[in-house]
PDB file of C-alpha atoms in Angstrom:
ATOM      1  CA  UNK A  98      50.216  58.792-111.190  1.00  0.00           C
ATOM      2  CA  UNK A  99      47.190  60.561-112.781  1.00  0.00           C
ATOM      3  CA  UNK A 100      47.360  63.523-111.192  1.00  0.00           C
ATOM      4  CA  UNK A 101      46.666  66.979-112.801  1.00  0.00           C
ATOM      5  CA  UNK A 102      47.747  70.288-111.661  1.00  0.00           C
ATOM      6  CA  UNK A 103      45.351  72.871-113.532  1.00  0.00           C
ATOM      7  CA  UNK A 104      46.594  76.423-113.296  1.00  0.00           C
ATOM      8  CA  UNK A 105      45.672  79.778-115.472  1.00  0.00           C
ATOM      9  CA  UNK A 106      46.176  83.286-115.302  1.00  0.00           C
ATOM     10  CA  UNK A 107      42.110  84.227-115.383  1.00  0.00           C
ATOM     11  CA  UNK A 108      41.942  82.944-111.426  1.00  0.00           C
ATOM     12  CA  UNK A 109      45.354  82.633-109.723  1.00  0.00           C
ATOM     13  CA  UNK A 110      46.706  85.833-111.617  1.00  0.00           C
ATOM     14  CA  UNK A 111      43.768  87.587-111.379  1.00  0.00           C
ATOM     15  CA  UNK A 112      43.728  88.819-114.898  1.00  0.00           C
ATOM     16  CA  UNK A 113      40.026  87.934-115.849  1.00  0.00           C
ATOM     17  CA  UNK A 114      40.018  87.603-119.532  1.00  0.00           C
ATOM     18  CA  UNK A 115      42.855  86.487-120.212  1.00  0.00           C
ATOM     19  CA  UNK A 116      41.879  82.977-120.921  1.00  0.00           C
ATOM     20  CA  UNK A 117      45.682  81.417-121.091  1.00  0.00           C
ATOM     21  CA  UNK A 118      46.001  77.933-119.062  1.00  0.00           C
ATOM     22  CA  UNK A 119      47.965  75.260-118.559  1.00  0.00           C
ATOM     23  CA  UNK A 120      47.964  71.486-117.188  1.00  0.00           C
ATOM     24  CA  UNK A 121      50.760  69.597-115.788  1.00  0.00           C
ATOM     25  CA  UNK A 122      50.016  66.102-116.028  1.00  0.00           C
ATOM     26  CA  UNK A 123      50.822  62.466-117.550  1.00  0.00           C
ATOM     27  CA  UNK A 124      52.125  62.723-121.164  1.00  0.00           C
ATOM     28  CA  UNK A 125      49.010  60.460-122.211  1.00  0.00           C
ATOM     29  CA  UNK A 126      46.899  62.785-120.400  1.00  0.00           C
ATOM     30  CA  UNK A 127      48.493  65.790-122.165  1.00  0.00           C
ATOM     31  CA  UNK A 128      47.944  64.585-125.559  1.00  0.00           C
ATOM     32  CA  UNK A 129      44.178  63.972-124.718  1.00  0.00           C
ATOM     33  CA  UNK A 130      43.693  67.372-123.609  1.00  0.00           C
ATOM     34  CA  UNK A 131      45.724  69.086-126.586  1.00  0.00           C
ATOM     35  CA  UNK A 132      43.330  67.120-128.998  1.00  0.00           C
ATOM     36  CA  UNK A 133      39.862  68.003-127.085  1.00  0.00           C
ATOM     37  CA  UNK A 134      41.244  72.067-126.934  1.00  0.00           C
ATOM     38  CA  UNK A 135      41.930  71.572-130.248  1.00  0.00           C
ATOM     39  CA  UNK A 136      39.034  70.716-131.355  1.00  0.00           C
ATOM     40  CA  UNK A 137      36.936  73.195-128.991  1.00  0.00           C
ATOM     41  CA  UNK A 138      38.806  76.048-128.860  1.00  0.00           C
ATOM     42  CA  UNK A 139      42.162  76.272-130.471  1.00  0.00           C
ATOM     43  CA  UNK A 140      44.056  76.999-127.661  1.00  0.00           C
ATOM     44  CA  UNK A 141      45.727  80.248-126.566  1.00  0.00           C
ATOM     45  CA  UNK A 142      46.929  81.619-129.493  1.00  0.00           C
ATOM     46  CA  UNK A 143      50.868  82.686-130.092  1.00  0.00           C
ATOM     47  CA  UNK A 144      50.515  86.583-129.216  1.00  0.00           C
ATOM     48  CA  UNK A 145      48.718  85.899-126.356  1.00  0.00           C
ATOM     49  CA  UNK A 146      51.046  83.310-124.916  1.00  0.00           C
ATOM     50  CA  UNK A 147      54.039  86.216-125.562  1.00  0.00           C
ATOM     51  CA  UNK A 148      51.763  88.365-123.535  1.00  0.00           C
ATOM     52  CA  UNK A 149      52.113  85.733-120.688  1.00  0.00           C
ATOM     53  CA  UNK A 150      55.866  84.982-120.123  1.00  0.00           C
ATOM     54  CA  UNK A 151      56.173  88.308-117.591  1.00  0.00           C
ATOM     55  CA  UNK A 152      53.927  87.404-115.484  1.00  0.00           C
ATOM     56  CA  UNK A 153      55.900  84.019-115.400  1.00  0.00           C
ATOM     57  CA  UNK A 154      58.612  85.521-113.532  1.00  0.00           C
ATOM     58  CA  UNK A 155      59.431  83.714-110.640  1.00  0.00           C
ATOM     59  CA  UNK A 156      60.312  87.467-108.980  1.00  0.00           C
ATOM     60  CA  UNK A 157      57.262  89.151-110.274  1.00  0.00           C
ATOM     61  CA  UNK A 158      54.855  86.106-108.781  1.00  0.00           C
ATOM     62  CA  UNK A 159      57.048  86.084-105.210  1.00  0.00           C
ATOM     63  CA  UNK A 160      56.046  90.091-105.180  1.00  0.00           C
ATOM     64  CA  UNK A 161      52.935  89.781-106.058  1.00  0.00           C
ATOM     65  CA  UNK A 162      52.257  87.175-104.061  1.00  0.00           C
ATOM     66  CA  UNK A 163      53.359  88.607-100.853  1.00  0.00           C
ATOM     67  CA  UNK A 164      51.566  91.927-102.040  1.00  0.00           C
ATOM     68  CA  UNK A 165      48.140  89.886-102.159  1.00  0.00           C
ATOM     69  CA  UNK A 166      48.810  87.905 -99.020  1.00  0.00           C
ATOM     70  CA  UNK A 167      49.593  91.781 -97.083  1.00  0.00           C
ATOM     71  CA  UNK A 168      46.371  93.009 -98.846  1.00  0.00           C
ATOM     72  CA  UNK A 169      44.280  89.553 -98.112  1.00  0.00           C
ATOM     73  CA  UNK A 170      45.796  89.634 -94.411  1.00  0.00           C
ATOM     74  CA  UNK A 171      44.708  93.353 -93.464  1.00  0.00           C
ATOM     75  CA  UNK A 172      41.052  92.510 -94.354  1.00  0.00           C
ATOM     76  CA  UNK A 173      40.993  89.411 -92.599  1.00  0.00           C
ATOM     77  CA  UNK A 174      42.445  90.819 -89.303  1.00  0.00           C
ATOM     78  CA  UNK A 175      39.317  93.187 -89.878  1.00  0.00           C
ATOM     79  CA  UNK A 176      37.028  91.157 -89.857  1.00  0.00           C
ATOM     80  CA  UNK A 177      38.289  88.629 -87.073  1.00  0.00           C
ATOM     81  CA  UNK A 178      38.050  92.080 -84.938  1.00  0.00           C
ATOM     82  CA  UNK A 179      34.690  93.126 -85.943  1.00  0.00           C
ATOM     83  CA  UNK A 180      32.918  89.228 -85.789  1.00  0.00           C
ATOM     84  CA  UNK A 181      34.834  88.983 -82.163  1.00  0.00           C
ATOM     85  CA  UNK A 182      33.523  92.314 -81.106  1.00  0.00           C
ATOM     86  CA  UNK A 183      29.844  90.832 -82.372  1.00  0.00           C
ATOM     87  CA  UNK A 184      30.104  87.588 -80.331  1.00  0.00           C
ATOM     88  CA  UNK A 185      30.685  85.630 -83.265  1.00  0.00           C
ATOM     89  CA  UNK A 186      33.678  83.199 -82.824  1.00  0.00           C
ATOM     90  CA  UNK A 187      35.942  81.777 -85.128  1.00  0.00           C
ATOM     91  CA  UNK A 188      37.402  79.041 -84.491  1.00  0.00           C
ATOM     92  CA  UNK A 189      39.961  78.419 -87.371  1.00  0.00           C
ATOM     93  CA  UNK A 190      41.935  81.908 -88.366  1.00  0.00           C
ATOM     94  CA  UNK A 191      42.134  81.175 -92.160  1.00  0.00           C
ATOM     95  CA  UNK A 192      45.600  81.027 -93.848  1.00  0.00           C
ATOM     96  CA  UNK A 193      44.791  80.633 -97.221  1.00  0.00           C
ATOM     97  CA  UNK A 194      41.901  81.475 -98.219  1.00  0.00           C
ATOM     98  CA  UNK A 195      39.069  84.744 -98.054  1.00  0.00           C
ATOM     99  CA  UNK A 196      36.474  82.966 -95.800  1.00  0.00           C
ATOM    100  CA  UNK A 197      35.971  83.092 -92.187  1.00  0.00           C
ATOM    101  CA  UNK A 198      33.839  80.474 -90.747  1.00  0.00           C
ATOM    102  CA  UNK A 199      31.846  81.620 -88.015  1.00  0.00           C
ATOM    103  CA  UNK A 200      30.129  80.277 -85.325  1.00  0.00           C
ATOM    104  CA  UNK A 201      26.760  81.988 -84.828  1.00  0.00           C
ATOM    105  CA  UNK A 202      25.893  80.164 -81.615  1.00  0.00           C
ATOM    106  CA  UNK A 203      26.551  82.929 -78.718  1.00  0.00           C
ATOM    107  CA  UNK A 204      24.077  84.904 -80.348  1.00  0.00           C
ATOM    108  CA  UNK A 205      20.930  85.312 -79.142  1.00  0.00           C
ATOM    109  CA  UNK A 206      18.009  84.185 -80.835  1.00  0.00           C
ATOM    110  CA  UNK A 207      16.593  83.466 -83.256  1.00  0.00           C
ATOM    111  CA  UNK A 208      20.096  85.625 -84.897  1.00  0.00           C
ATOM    112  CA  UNK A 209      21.896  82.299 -83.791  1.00  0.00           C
ATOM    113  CA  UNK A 210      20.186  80.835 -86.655  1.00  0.00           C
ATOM    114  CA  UNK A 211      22.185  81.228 -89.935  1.00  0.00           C
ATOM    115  CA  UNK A 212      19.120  81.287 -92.164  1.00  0.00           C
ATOM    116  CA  UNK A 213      17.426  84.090 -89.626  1.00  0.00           C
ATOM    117  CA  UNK A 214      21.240  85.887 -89.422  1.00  0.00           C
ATOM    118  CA  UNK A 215      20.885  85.823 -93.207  1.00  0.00           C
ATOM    119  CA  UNK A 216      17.679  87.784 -93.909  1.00  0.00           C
ATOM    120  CA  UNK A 217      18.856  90.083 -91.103  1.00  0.00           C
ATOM    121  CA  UNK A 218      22.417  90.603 -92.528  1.00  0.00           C
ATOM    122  CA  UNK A 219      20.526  91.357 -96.647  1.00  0.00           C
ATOM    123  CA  UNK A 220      18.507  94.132 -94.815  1.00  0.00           C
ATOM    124  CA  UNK A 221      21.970  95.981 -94.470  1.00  0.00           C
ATOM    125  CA  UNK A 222      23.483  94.904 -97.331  1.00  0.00           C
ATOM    126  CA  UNK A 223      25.685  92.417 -95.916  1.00  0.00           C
ATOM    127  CA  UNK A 224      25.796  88.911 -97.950  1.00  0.00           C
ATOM    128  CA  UNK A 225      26.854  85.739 -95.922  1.00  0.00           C
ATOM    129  CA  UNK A 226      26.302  82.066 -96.703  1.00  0.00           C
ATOM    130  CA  UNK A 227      24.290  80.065 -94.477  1.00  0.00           C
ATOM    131  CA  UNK A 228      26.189  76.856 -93.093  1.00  0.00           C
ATOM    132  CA  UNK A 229      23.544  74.830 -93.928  1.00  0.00           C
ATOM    133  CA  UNK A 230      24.291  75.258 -97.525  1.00  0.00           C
ATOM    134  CA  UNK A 231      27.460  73.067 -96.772  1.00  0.00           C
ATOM    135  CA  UNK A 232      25.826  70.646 -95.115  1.00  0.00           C
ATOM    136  CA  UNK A 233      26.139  67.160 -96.771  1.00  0.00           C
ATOM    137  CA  UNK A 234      22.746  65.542 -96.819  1.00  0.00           C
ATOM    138  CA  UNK A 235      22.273  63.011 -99.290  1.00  0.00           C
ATOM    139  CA  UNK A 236      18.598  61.817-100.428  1.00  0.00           C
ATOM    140  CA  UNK A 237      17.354  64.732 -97.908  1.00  0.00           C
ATOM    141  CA  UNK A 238      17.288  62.709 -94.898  1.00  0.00           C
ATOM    142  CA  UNK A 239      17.236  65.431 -92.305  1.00  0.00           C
ATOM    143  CA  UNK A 240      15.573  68.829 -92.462  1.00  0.00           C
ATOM    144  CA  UNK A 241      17.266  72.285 -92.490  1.00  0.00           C
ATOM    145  CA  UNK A 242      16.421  73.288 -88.848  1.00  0.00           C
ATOM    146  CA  UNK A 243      18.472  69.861 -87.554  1.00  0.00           C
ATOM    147  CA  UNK A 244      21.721  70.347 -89.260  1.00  0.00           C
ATOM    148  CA  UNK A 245      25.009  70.536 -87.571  1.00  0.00           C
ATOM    149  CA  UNK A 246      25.686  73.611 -89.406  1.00  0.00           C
ATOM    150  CA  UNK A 247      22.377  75.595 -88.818  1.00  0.00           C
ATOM    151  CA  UNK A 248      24.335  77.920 -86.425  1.00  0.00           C
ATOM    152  CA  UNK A 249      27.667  78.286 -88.473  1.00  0.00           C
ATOM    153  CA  UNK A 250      27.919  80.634 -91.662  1.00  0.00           C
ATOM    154  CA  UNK A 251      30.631  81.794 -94.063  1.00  0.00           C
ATOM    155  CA  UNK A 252      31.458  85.081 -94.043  1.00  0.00           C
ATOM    156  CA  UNK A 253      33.861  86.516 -97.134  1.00  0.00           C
ATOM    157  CA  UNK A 254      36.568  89.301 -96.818  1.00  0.00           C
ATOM    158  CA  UNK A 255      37.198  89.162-100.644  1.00  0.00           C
ATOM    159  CA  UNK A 256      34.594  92.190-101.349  1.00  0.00           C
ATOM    160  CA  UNK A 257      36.105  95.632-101.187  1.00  0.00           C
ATOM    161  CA  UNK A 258      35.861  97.122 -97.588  1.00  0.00           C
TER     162      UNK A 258
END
């Protein structure tokens, strides 16, 4: 099957910099890559790739895996508690991810509104996405105001608290 798995230690090991990745694919697949990184880049070089084989440790990733999901889980908890106390609900408690989807429609207006809820979060500070900036809408065929998503907005617990 021509499937890739694409995996490096800049994102999912969180050690920005460290440009070291990998793909797990189709031989014929493999070989293409090789040449193009070859040709771009080089590739990781030797030293580095040394650097790399501890944090391949199948014990090291379980503990720090579990140590991100304890951090990850405190923050969400947080902020479940502080959107519920604001009469914003949330449908869907994530599980693997740092976004909250919230539902802005309890609100009284015009702060049900995600592009209103916006301006009104920047004047504190606070940074959310508008759901209508997920909204699918080819060749522009609806406005803004009359998308499903105009009272929904993503809200991130990834920032420090």
């Amino acid at each position: 099957d021509p499937i890739l798995i694409v995996n490096g230690l800049t994102k999912n090991w969180r050690c920005p910099g460290f440009r070291c990745c990998w793909v797990v694919a189709p031989s014929p697949i493999v070989e293409k890559l090789n040449s193009a990184g070859s040709f771009l880049d080089g590739g990781t070089n030797a030293p580095l790739q040394r650097l790399a084989l501890p944090l391949m440790d199948l014990d090291f990733i379980r503990r720090d895996a579990w140590a991100l999901q304890r951090h990850f889980r405190k923050k969400r908890d947080f902020l479940l508690s502080e959107l519920a106390w604001l009469g914003i609900q949330v449908k869907w408690k994530p599980t693997a991810t740092f976004y909250v989807w919230g539902d802005l429609s309890d609100l009284p207006p015009p702060l049900n509104d995600s592009l209103v809820f916006l301006e009104e979060c920047a004047k504190h500070k606070i940074i959310i996405v508008p759901g209508v900036f997920f909204d699918c809408n080819p060749r522009s065929v609806r406005h803004l105001e009359k998308s499903k998503c105009i009272a929904f907005c993503r809200f991130s617990y990834g920032p420090p608290m």
